[in-house]
């Protein structure tokens, strides 16, 4: 089985590039040039230097002793939460803005839901002195005021989107509309492994630094370069894609993807796209989509703003469909409990998204000699209000 993208941009039957005619030239050019630019030694040097000196990579691979004792197995945490701006998103934002610059683009646009990708993109644009416009659903701008202020302080223009439910899906539509109007000078930085080919593959390759480091760090710390299990949460799927990338064809390594069950997979308040979605097209690619009988997109729900996307990267649709990944749906409650547990056992407050990956330990038991690597995609600072609401004092 091949898990990599083919010439036409497909992972098995998933992926492709379903885009309006006006974007054809832009996407075609990106498709022609992205690998050539990304693989040039010059680009690599620039990317690697920023990863090291600006982001703070390599992020540690931390042996979580007390968490391991609790679950009777050996657990390492890949600490993406320690990156500059607090999550893995900066890896991709730096990669794409560098690439855009080499393609002669002078303006950056992005979509954002909770604001994490918007903040990462605005950060890189400040660093490189490039104008940046971020589309964000009006509902989200109200829920995530702090991130809006951060983006503005970083010099980005945040445009609230008032169509549809005024959330991520609508912000994405608006960003695509902007790109259609400004195809020559603008690059659209997509925040996950979604969108038309070559975005899913391009973003995966920028995030693949995660598994590249895991391999080296395991070799150094354990004397073997592969784990028995890799665990990551899946929203659009970029931290999971980066975590899995160098092990996709290594069958010794079992891959576990945690998606957000919200209130439960048997309720309508859920974001378990892989388990409940049906084949369809969203934002330029064929994948699993949460939709009703008429193909109308169903608004997803999760306590975690970074996981409530109604689609899923086509790579993950293929990995799940072919049985390469085991997909587990973790509820709000399980994720919140896992967040509290990690905090008390290890002194690490995780992002709510990452807490869904930690929730896997409530679903699945591992053997004492298993080597389990879990990617902690981000830190919990941004989620403190939610944690405060759910964990009353003196408890
Ligand atoms: C955005 C985000 C996610 C979800 O996005 P993926 O593309 O699935 O990785 C997960 N964790 C954190 C901390 C995030 O900010």
Coordinates of C-alpha atoms and ligand atoms in Angstrom, one line a residue:
X1 CA 0.0 0.0 0.0
X2 CA 1.3 3.5 -0.9
X3 CA 0.4 6.2 1.6
X4 CA 2.0 9.1 -0.2
X5 CA 0.4 11.4 -2.6
X6 CA 0.4 10.5 -6.3
X7 CA 1.1 12.8 -9.3
X8 CA -2.5 13.8 -9.6
X9 CA -2.7 14.8 -5.9
X10 CA -4.6 11.7 -4.6
X11 CA -4.2 9.5 -1.6
X12 CA -6.1 6.4 -2.8
X13 CA -9.4 7.9 -3.8
X14 CA -9.1 11.0 -1.6
X15 CA -7.6 14.4 -2.4
X16 CA -7.4 16.1 -5.8
X17 CA -7.8 19.8 -6.6
X18 CA -11.5 20.8 -7.0
X19 CA -11.0 24.6 -7.4
X20 CA -12.6 27.5 -9.3
X21 CA -11.1 28.1 -12.8
X22 CA -9.7 31.4 -11.7
X23 CA -7.3 29.8 -9.2
X24 CA -6.2 27.1 -11.6
X25 CA -3.0 29.0 -12.7
X26 CA -2.0 29.7 -9.1
X27 CA -2.5 26.2 -7.8
X28 CA -0.8 24.8 -10.9
X29 CA 2.3 26.9 -10.4
X30 CA 2.4 26.0 -6.7
X31 CA 2.2 22.3 -7.8
X32 CA 5.0 22.7 -10.3
X33 CA 7.3 24.6 -7.9
X34 CA 6.8 23.5 -4.3
X35 CA 9.0 20.4 -4.3
X36 CA 11.7 22.1 -6.2
X37 CA 11.8 25.0 -3.9
X38 CA 11.4 23.0 -0.7
X39 CA 14.2 20.6 -1.6
X40 CA 16.7 23.2 -2.7
X41 CA 19.7 23.4 -0.3
X42 CA 19.3 27.1 0.0
X43 CA 15.7 26.9 1.2
X44 CA 16.5 24.0 3.5
X45 CA 19.2 26.1 5.1
X46 CA 17.0 29.0 5.7
X47 CA 14.1 26.8 7.0
X48 CA 16.4 24.8 9.3
X49 CA 18.0 27.9 10.8
X50 CA 14.6 29.5 11.7
X51 CA 13.4 26.2 13.1
X52 CA 16.4 26.1 15.4
X53 CA 16.9 29.7 16.4
X54 CA 13.4 31.1 16.1
X55 CA 11.0 28.2 16.9
X56 CA 13.4 26.6 19.3
X57 CA 13.7 23.2 17.7
X58 CA 14.3 20.4 18.1
X59 CA 11.4 20.2 20.5
X60 CA 12.2 17.8 23.4
X61 CA 11.1 14.1 23.4
X62 CA 10.2 13.9 27.1
X63 CA 9.8 10.6 29.0
X64 CA 6.7 11.1 31.1
X65 CA 7.6 8.9 34.1
X66 CA 4.5 9.4 36.2
X67 CA 2.1 9.2 33.3
X68 CA 3.8 6.0 32.2
X69 CA 3.5 4.5 35.7
X70 CA -0.2 5.4 35.8
X71 CA -0.9 3.5 32.5
X72 CA 1.7 0.7 32.9
X73 CA 3.6 1.4 29.7
X74 CA 6.4 3.7 28.4
X75 CA 5.2 7.0 27.3
X76 CA 7.2 9.8 25.6
X77 CA 5.7 13.2 24.8
X78 CA 6.8 15.1 21.7
X79 CA 6.8 18.6 23.1
X80 CA 5.4 20.8 20.3
X81 CA 3.9 22.9 23.1
X82 CA 7.3 24.3 23.7
X83 CA 7.6 25.9 20.2
X84 CA 7.5 29.7 19.8
X85 CA 3.8 30.7 19.7
X86 CA 2.9 27.5 21.6
X87 CA 2.1 24.9 19.0
X88 CA 3.2 23.0 15.9
X89 CA 1.4 25.5 13.6
X90 CA 4.5 27.7 13.4
X91 CA 6.4 25.0 11.5
X92 CA 4.0 25.2 8.5
X93 CA 3.6 29.0 8.7
X94 CA 7.3 29.6 8.4
X95 CA 7.6 27.1 5.6
X96 CA 4.8 28.5 3.5
X97 CA 5.8 32.2 4.0
X98 CA 9.4 31.4 3.0
X99 CA 8.1 29.6 0.0
X100 CA 5.7 32.4 -0.9
X101 CA 8.6 34.9 -0.8
X102 CA 10.6 32.7 -3.2
X103 CA 7.7 32.7 -5.5
X104 CA 7.7 36.5 -5.6
X105 CA 4.5 36.9 -3.6
X106 CA 4.2 40.1 -1.6
X107 CA 0.9 39.6 0.4
X108 CA -0.2 36.8 2.7
X109 CA -3.7 35.7 3.6
X110 CA -4.8 33.0 6.0
X111 CA -8.0 31.6 7.5
X112 CA -8.2 30.8 11.2
X113 CA -10.7 29.2 13.6
X114 CA -9.6 29.5 17.1
X115 CA -6.9 31.9 16.0
X116 CA -3.8 29.7 16.5
X117 CA -3.0 29.5 12.8
X118 CA -3.8 33.2 12.4
X119 CA -1.4 34.1 15.2
X120 CA 1.4 31.8 13.8
X121 CA 1.0 33.3 10.3
X122 CA 0.8 36.9 11.6
X123 CA 4.0 36.1 13.6
X124 CA 5.9 35.0 10.6
X125 CA 4.7 37.9 8.5
X126 CA 5.9 40.4 11.2
X127 CA 9.2 38.6 11.2
X128 CA 9.5 38.9 7.4
X129 CA 7.9 42.3 7.0
X130 CA 5.0 41.1 4.8
X131 CA 1.4 42.4 4.9
X132 CA -1.0 39.8 6.3
X133 CA -4.8 39.6 6.2
X134 CA -6.5 36.9 8.4
X135 CA -10.1 35.8 7.8
X136 CA -11.9 34.8 10.9
X137 CA -15.6 34.0 11.5
X138 CA -17.3 36.7 13.5
X139 CA -18.4 34.2 16.1
X140 CA -14.8 33.1 16.6
X141 CA -13.5 36.7 16.8
X142 CA -15.8 37.1 19.8
X143 CA -14.9 33.8 21.4
X144 CA -11.1 34.3 20.9
X145 CA -10.6 38.0 21.6
X146 CA -7.1 37.5 22.9
X147 CA -5.9 35.9 19.7
X148 CA -7.5 38.7 17.6
X149 CA -5.6 41.3 19.7
X150 CA -2.4 39.3 19.3
X151 CA -2.7 39.2 15.5
X152 CA -3.5 43.0 15.4
X153 CA -0.5 43.7 17.7
X154 CA 1.6 41.7 15.2
X155 CA 0.5 44.0 12.5
X156 CA -2.0 41.7 10.7
X157 CA -5.5 42.9 9.6
X158 CA -8.2 40.6 11.0
X159 CA -11.3 40.5 8.8
X160 CA -14.4 39.2 10.6
X161 CA -16.6 37.0 8.4
X162 CA -20.3 37.3 8.8
X163 CA -21.6 34.7 6.3
X164 CA -22.9 31.2 7.3
X165 CA -22.3 30.2 10.9
X166 CA -19.5 32.8 11.1
X167 CA -16.9 30.1 12.0
X168 CA -13.9 28.4 10.4
X169 CA -15.7 27.0 7.3
X170 CA -17.0 30.4 6.4
X171 CA -13.6 32.1 7.0
X172 CA -12.0 29.5 4.7
X173 CA -14.6 30.4 1.9
X174 CA -13.8 34.0 2.3
X175 CA -10.0 33.5 2.1
X176 CA -10.5 31.5 -1.1
X177 CA -12.6 34.4 -2.4
X178 CA -9.8 36.9 -1.6
X179 CA -7.3 34.6 -3.4
X180 CA -9.5 34.5 -6.5
X181 CA -9.5 38.4 -6.6
X182 CA -5.7 38.7 -6.0
X183 CA -4.2 35.6 -7.6
X184 CA -0.9 37.2 -8.8
X185 CA 0.6 38.9 -5.7
X186 CA -1.0 36.9 -2.9
X187 CA -0.2 33.5 -1.3
X188 CA -2.9 31.7 0.7
X189 CA -1.3 30.0 3.8
X190 CA -3.6 27.1 4.6
X191 CA -3.2 26.0 8.3
X192 CA -3.6 22.2 8.0
X193 CA -3.2 19.3 5.7
X194 CA -6.5 20.2 3.9
X195 CA -7.4 22.1 0.7
X196 CA -6.5 21.3 -2.9
X197 CA -3.4 19.5 -4.0
X198 CA -0.5 20.3 -3.4
X199 CA -1.5 21.8 0.0
X200 CA -2.0 18.6 1.9
X201 CA 1.4 17.2 0.8
X202 CA 3.2 20.6 1.2
X203 CA 1.9 21.1 4.8
X204 CA 2.6 17.5 5.7
X205 CA 6.2 17.9 4.5
X206 CA 6.7 21.1 6.6
X207 CA 5.3 19.3 9.7
X208 CA 7.3 16.1 8.9
X209 CA 10.1 17.7 11.0
X210 CA 8.2 16.2 14.0
X211 CA 8.7 12.6 13.0
X212 CA 12.2 13.3 11.7
X213 CA 13.2 14.4 15.2
X214 CA 11.3 11.6 16.9
X215 CA 13.3 9.1 14.9
X216 CA 16.6 10.7 15.9
X217 CA 15.6 11.3 19.5
X218 CA 14.3 7.7 20.0
X219 CA 17.5 6.4 18.5
X220 CA 19.5 8.4 20.9
X221 CA 17.4 7.9 24.0
X222 CA 16.2 4.3 23.5
X223 CA 18.7 2.9 21.0
X224 CA 16.0 2.2 18.4
X225 CA 14.6 4.7 15.9
X226 CA 11.0 3.7 16.0
X227 CA 8.2 3.4 18.6
X228 CA 5.5 0.7 18.8
X229 CA 2.7 3.3 18.8
X230 CA 2.4 6.9 17.7
X231 CA -0.6 8.9 19.0
X232 CA -1.8 12.3 17.8
X233 CA -5.0 14.3 17.7
X234 CA -6.6 15.1 14.4
X235 CA -8.5 18.3 13.5
X236 CA -7.5 18.9 9.9
X237 CA -4.7 16.5 10.6
X238 CA -1.4 18.4 10.4
X239 CA 0.3 17.6 13.7
X240 CA -0.8 13.9 13.1
X241 CA 0.5 13.9 9.5
X242 CA 3.9 15.3 10.7
X243 CA 4.1 12.8 13.5
X244 CA 3.3 9.8 11.2
X245 CA 5.1 10.9 8.1
X246 CA 8.5 9.1 8.4
X247 CA 6.7 6.0 9.7
X248 CA 3.9 5.7 7.2
X249 CA 5.4 2.7 5.5
X250 CA 6.9 1.2 8.6
X251 CA 4.4 -1.5 9.6
X252 CA 6.2 -2.0 13.0
X253 CA 4.7 1.3 14.1
X254 CA 1.0 1.4 14.8
X255 CA -0.7 4.7 14.2
X256 CA -3.5 6.0 16.4
X257 CA -5.5 9.1 15.5
X258 CA -7.7 10.8 18.1
X259 CA -10.6 12.8 16.8
X260 CA -13.1 14.9 18.8
X261 CA -16.3 13.1 19.8
X262 CA -17.7 16.2 21.4
X263 CA -20.7 15.1 23.5
X264 CA -20.5 11.7 22.0
X265 CA -20.6 10.0 18.5
X266 CA -24.3 9.2 19.0
X267 CA -25.2 12.8 19.5
X268 CA -25.4 15.7 17.0
X269 CA -22.9 17.6 19.1
X270 CA -19.8 16.0 17.6
X271 CA -16.8 16.5 15.4
X272 CA -15.9 12.9 14.7
X273 CA -15.4 13.4 11.0
X274 CA -13.6 10.2 10.1
X275 CA -16.1 8.0 12.0
X276 CA -19.3 9.8 11.0
X277 CA -18.4 11.6 7.8
X278 CA -19.3 10.5 4.3
X279 CA -17.3 10.9 1.0
X280 CA -17.7 14.4 -0.3
X281 CA -15.8 17.5 -1.4
X282 CA -14.8 20.3 0.9
X283 CA -12.5 23.2 0.3
X284 CA -11.0 21.7 -2.8
X285 CA -10.4 18.1 -1.9
X286 CA -12.4 14.9 -1.9
X287 CA -12.4 13.4 1.7
X288 CA -14.8 12.5 4.5
X289 CA -17.2 15.3 5.3
X290 CA -19.8 15.7 8.0
X291 CA -22.9 16.2 5.9
X292 CA -26.6 15.5 5.8
X293 CA -28.6 13.4 3.3
X294 CA -28.7 16.4 0.9
X295 CA -24.9 16.9 1.1
X296 CA -25.3 20.0 3.3
X297 CA -22.4 20.4 5.6
X298 CA -23.3 19.7 9.3
X299 CA -21.8 22.2 11.7
X300 CA -19.4 20.2 13.9
X301 CA -19.1 20.6 17.7
X302 CA -16.2 20.1 20.1
X303 CA -15.1 21.8 23.3
X304 CA -11.8 22.3 21.5
X305 CA -12.0 25.0 18.8
X306 CA -9.0 23.5 16.9
X307 CA -10.8 20.2 16.3
X308 CA -14.3 21.3 15.1
X309 CA -13.7 21.2 11.4
X310 CA -16.3 19.4 9.3
X311 CA -13.6 17.8 7.0
X312 CA -10.4 15.9 7.4
X313 CA -7.1 15.9 5.4
X314 CA -7.3 13.5 2.5
X315 CA -4.2 11.6 3.8
X316 CA -6.1 10.8 7.0
X317 CA -9.2 9.7 5.1
X318 CA -7.0 7.3 3.2
X319 CA -5.1 6.1 6.2
X320 CA -8.3 5.4 8.1
X321 CA -10.1 3.8 5.1
X322 CA -7.2 1.4 4.4
X323 CA -6.9 0.5 8.1
X324 CA -3.4 2.0 8.5
X325 CA -4.6 4.2 11.4
X326 CA -6.8 3.2 14.3
X327 CA -9.2 6.1 14.9
X328 CA -10.6 6.7 18.3
X329 CA -13.2 9.4 19.2
X330 CA -12.5 11.1 22.5
X331 CA -15.3 13.0 24.2
X332 CA -15.1 16.5 25.7
X333 CA -15.3 15.0 29.2
X334 CA -12.5 12.5 28.5
X335 CA -10.3 15.2 27.0
X336 CA -10.9 17.5 30.0
X337 CA -10.1 14.7 32.5
X338 CA -6.9 13.9 30.5
X339 CA -5.9 17.5 30.7
X340 CA -6.3 17.6 34.4
X341 CA -4.4 14.3 34.8
X342 CA -1.4 15.4 32.8
X343 CA -1.3 18.7 34.7
X344 CA -1.2 16.9 38.1
X345 CA 1.1 14.1 37.1
X346 CA 3.6 15.9 35.0
X347 CA 3.2 19.7 35.6
X348 CA 2.2 20.3 32.0
X349 CA -1.0 22.0 31.1
X350 CA -1.8 20.8 27.6
X351 CA -3.9 22.4 24.8
X352 CA -7.4 21.0 24.7
X353 CA -6.7 19.6 21.2
X354 CA -3.7 17.6 22.6
X355 CA -5.8 16.5 25.5
X356 CA -7.8 14.4 23.0
X357 CA -4.7 12.5 22.1
X358 CA -4.1 12.0 25.9
X359 CA -7.7 10.7 26.1
X360 CA -6.6 7.6 24.1
X361 CA -5.3 6.1 27.4
X362 CA -8.9 5.9 28.6
X363 CA -9.8 3.9 25.5
X364 CA -6.8 1.6 25.0
X365 CA -4.3 -0.4 27.1
X366 CA -0.7 -0.8 26.1
X367 CA 1.8 -3.4 27.2
X368 CA 4.5 -2.6 29.8
X369 CA 7.3 -2.9 27.2
X370 CA 5.5 -0.9 24.5
X371 CA 7.2 2.4 23.5
X372 CA 4.4 4.9 23.0
X373 CA 5.1 8.4 21.5
X374 CA 2.3 11.0 21.8
X375 CA 2.5 14.4 20.2
X376 CA 1.6 17.2 22.6
X377 CA 0.6 19.6 19.8
X378 CA 0.2 22.7 21.9
X379 CA 0.1 24.3 25.3
X380 CA -3.0 25.1 27.4
X381 CA -2.6 28.8 28.0
X382 CA -5.2 29.6 25.4
X383 CA -7.7 27.2 27.0
X384 CA -7.5 28.4 30.6
X385 CA -11.0 29.9 30.5
X386 CA -12.5 26.6 29.4
X387 CA -10.5 24.7 32.1
X388 CA -11.6 27.2 34.7
X389 CA -15.3 26.7 33.6
X390 CA -15.0 23.0 33.9
X391 CA -12.9 22.6 37.0
X392 CA -14.4 24.6 39.8
X393 CA -12.1 25.6 42.6
X394 CA -11.4 23.3 45.5
X395 CA -11.8 20.2 43.5
Ligands
LIG1 C1 -4.8 23.8 15.3 C2 -4.4 22.8 16.4 C3 -4.7 21.5 16.3 C4 -5.5 20.9 15.1 O1 -4.9 21.0 13.9 P1 -4.2 19.8 13.1 O2 -4.0 20.3 11.7 O3 -5.1 18.6 13.2 O4 -2.9 19.5 13.8 C5 -4.2 20.6 17.3 N1 -3.5 21.1 18.3 C6 -3.3 22.4 18.5 C7 -2.5 22.9 19.7 C8 -3.7 23.3 17.5 O5 -3.4 24.6 17.7

